[in-house]
Amino acid sequence: HGGVYVKRSAKFNEKEMRDKLRAQVKAETPMYLVIFPEGTRYNPEIPKVIADSQSFAEKEGLAILKHVLTPRVKATHVAIDTMKDYLDAVYDVTVAYEGTVDHKGQRKLAPSMTEFLCKECPRVHVFIDRIELKDIPEEQMYMRRWLHERFEIKDKLLIEFYDAKDSKRRNKFPGKSVHSKLSLKKTLPSLLFLGGLTASMLLTESGRKLYVKTWIYGTLIGCLWVSIKP
């Protein structure tokens, strides 16, 4: 699918990432490249990860963040530097979920798909900020500071969302909002079509064989294509 793999270790292969990004630019593929600079998800049930992230920020003289982890700049810098002649802007996206605070006011784990379907999380809130490429520092050292400042803004948004003393300001982001409802009318037809198609294949012996062969050969052909495609 053209995804770029980033290892959470010192063995980060910068050249390989740059080559993959250049291939996308060369192909002039209309796309969004999504980067999660935190390296792993914020999980209130694993306090050690949060504590380590905050300790690292303190050691580096950076602001300590409460609701997000300290961002890592390497992949972000490589991506923006490699694609700077192809990009016109970067979108800073912050996501928050309703119904994820316990009775003590502490954040809980982000909801699963089952919890979404059971309406334990009634709404997902997305705050988007568009940043012109010219406003982003090119040097990695300065970009690191800029990226951390962006995460400080995220942290303030999430503090208001989850912890605001005024209940009217809780569970919402500032500014004008657009409500987008996900109705059964929009989702049920595709669910029934795909579910019926899959079920019809798995209920017969020939269908199951076709399903397995498609999965195996499709994977092999995909891996081969990725390995030989420049």
Coordinates of C-alpha atoms in Angstrom, one line a residue, residues 38-142:
E38 CA 4.7 10.2 19.7
G39 CA 6.0 6.8 18.6
T40 CA 3.3 4.9 20.5
R41 CA -0.2 5.6 21.7
Y42 CA -1.0 7.4 24.9
N43 CA -2.3 4.7 27.2
P44 CA -3.4 5.7 30.8
E45 CA -3.2 2.1 31.8
I46 CA 0.5 2.0 31.1
P47 CA 1.8 4.9 33.4
K48 CA 5.4 3.9 32.9
V49 CA 5.4 5.0 29.3
I50 CA 3.9 8.3 30.3
A51 CA 6.3 8.8 33.1
D52 CA 9.3 8.0 30.9
S53 CA 8.1 10.4 28.3
Q54 CA 7.7 13.2 30.9
S55 CA 11.2 12.4 32.4
F56 CA 12.7 12.7 28.9
A57 CA 11.1 16.0 28.3
E58 CA 12.3 17.3 31.7
K59 CA 15.8 16.1 31.0
E60 CA 15.8 17.9 27.6
G61 CA 14.5 21.1 29.1
L62 CA 11.1 20.7 27.3
A63 CA 7.7 21.4 28.6
I64 CA 6.2 18.4 30.4
L65 CA 3.0 17.3 28.7
K66 CA 0.0 15.8 30.5
H67 CA -2.4 14.4 27.9
V68 CA 0.1 13.5 25.0
L69 CA 3.6 12.0 24.9
T70 CA 6.7 13.9 24.1
P71 CA 7.0 13.8 20.2
R72 CA 10.0 12.4 18.3
V73 CA 11.1 14.6 15.4
K74 CA 13.2 12.2 13.3
A75 CA 10.6 10.8 10.9
T76 CA 8.7 14.1 10.8
H77 CA 11.9 15.9 9.7
V78 CA 12.8 13.3 7.1
A79 CA 9.3 13.3 5.6
I80 CA 9.0 17.1 5.4
D81 CA 12.5 17.6 4.2
T82 CA 12.2 14.9 1.5
M83 CA 8.8 16.2 0.3
K84 CA 9.2 19.9 0.8
D85 CA 8.9 20.7 -2.9
Y86 CA 5.7 18.6 -3.2
L87 CA 3.9 19.7 0.0
D88 CA 2.1 23.0 0.5
A89 CA 1.1 22.5 4.1
V90 CA 1.0 20.3 7.2
Y91 CA -2.2 19.5 9.0
D92 CA -2.0 19.2 12.8
V93 CA -4.8 16.9 13.9
T94 CA -5.9 16.4 17.5
V95 CA -8.4 13.7 18.4
A96 CA -10.4 13.4 21.6
Y97 CA -13.2 10.9 22.6
E98 CA -16.2 11.5 24.8
G99 CA -17.0 9.0 27.5
T100 CA -13.4 8.2 28.2
V101 CA -13.1 9.8 31.7
D102 CA -13.8 7.7 34.8
H103 CA -15.8 8.8 38.0
K104 CA -12.5 10.1 39.5
G105 CA -12.0 12.4 36.4
Q106 CA -9.1 10.3 35.1
R107 CA -8.7 9.5 31.4
K108 CA -9.4 5.9 30.3
L109 CA -8.1 4.0 27.3
A110 CA -9.4 5.2 23.9
P111 CA -12.5 3.3 22.9
S112 CA -12.5 0.1 20.9
M113 CA -14.6 -0.5 17.8
T114 CA -17.1 -2.5 20.0
E115 CA -17.4 0.4 22.4
F116 CA -18.1 2.7 19.4
L117 CA -20.8 0.4 18.2
C118 CA -22.3 0.2 21.7
K119 CA -22.3 4.0 21.9
E120 CA -20.1 4.0 25.0
C121 CA -18.2 6.8 23.1
P122 CA -21.1 9.0 21.7
R123 CA -18.8 11.4 19.8
V124 CA -15.3 11.7 18.4
H125 CA -13.9 15.2 18.3
V126 CA -11.3 16.2 15.7
F127 CA -9.4 19.6 15.8
I128 CA -7.5 20.5 12.6
D129 CA -5.0 23.2 12.2
R130 CA -3.4 24.0 8.8
I131 CA 0.2 25.1 8.9
E132 CA 1.9 26.6 5.9
L133 CA 5.1 24.9 4.9
K134 CA 7.0 28.2 5.0
D135 CA 6.2 28.4 8.7
I136 CA 8.0 25.2 9.6
P137 CA 11.7 25.3 10.4
E138 CA 13.9 23.3 8.0
E139 CA 16.7 22.5 10.4
Q140 CA 16.0 19.4 12.5
M141 CA 17.1 21.1 15.8
Y142 CA 14.6 24.0 15.3

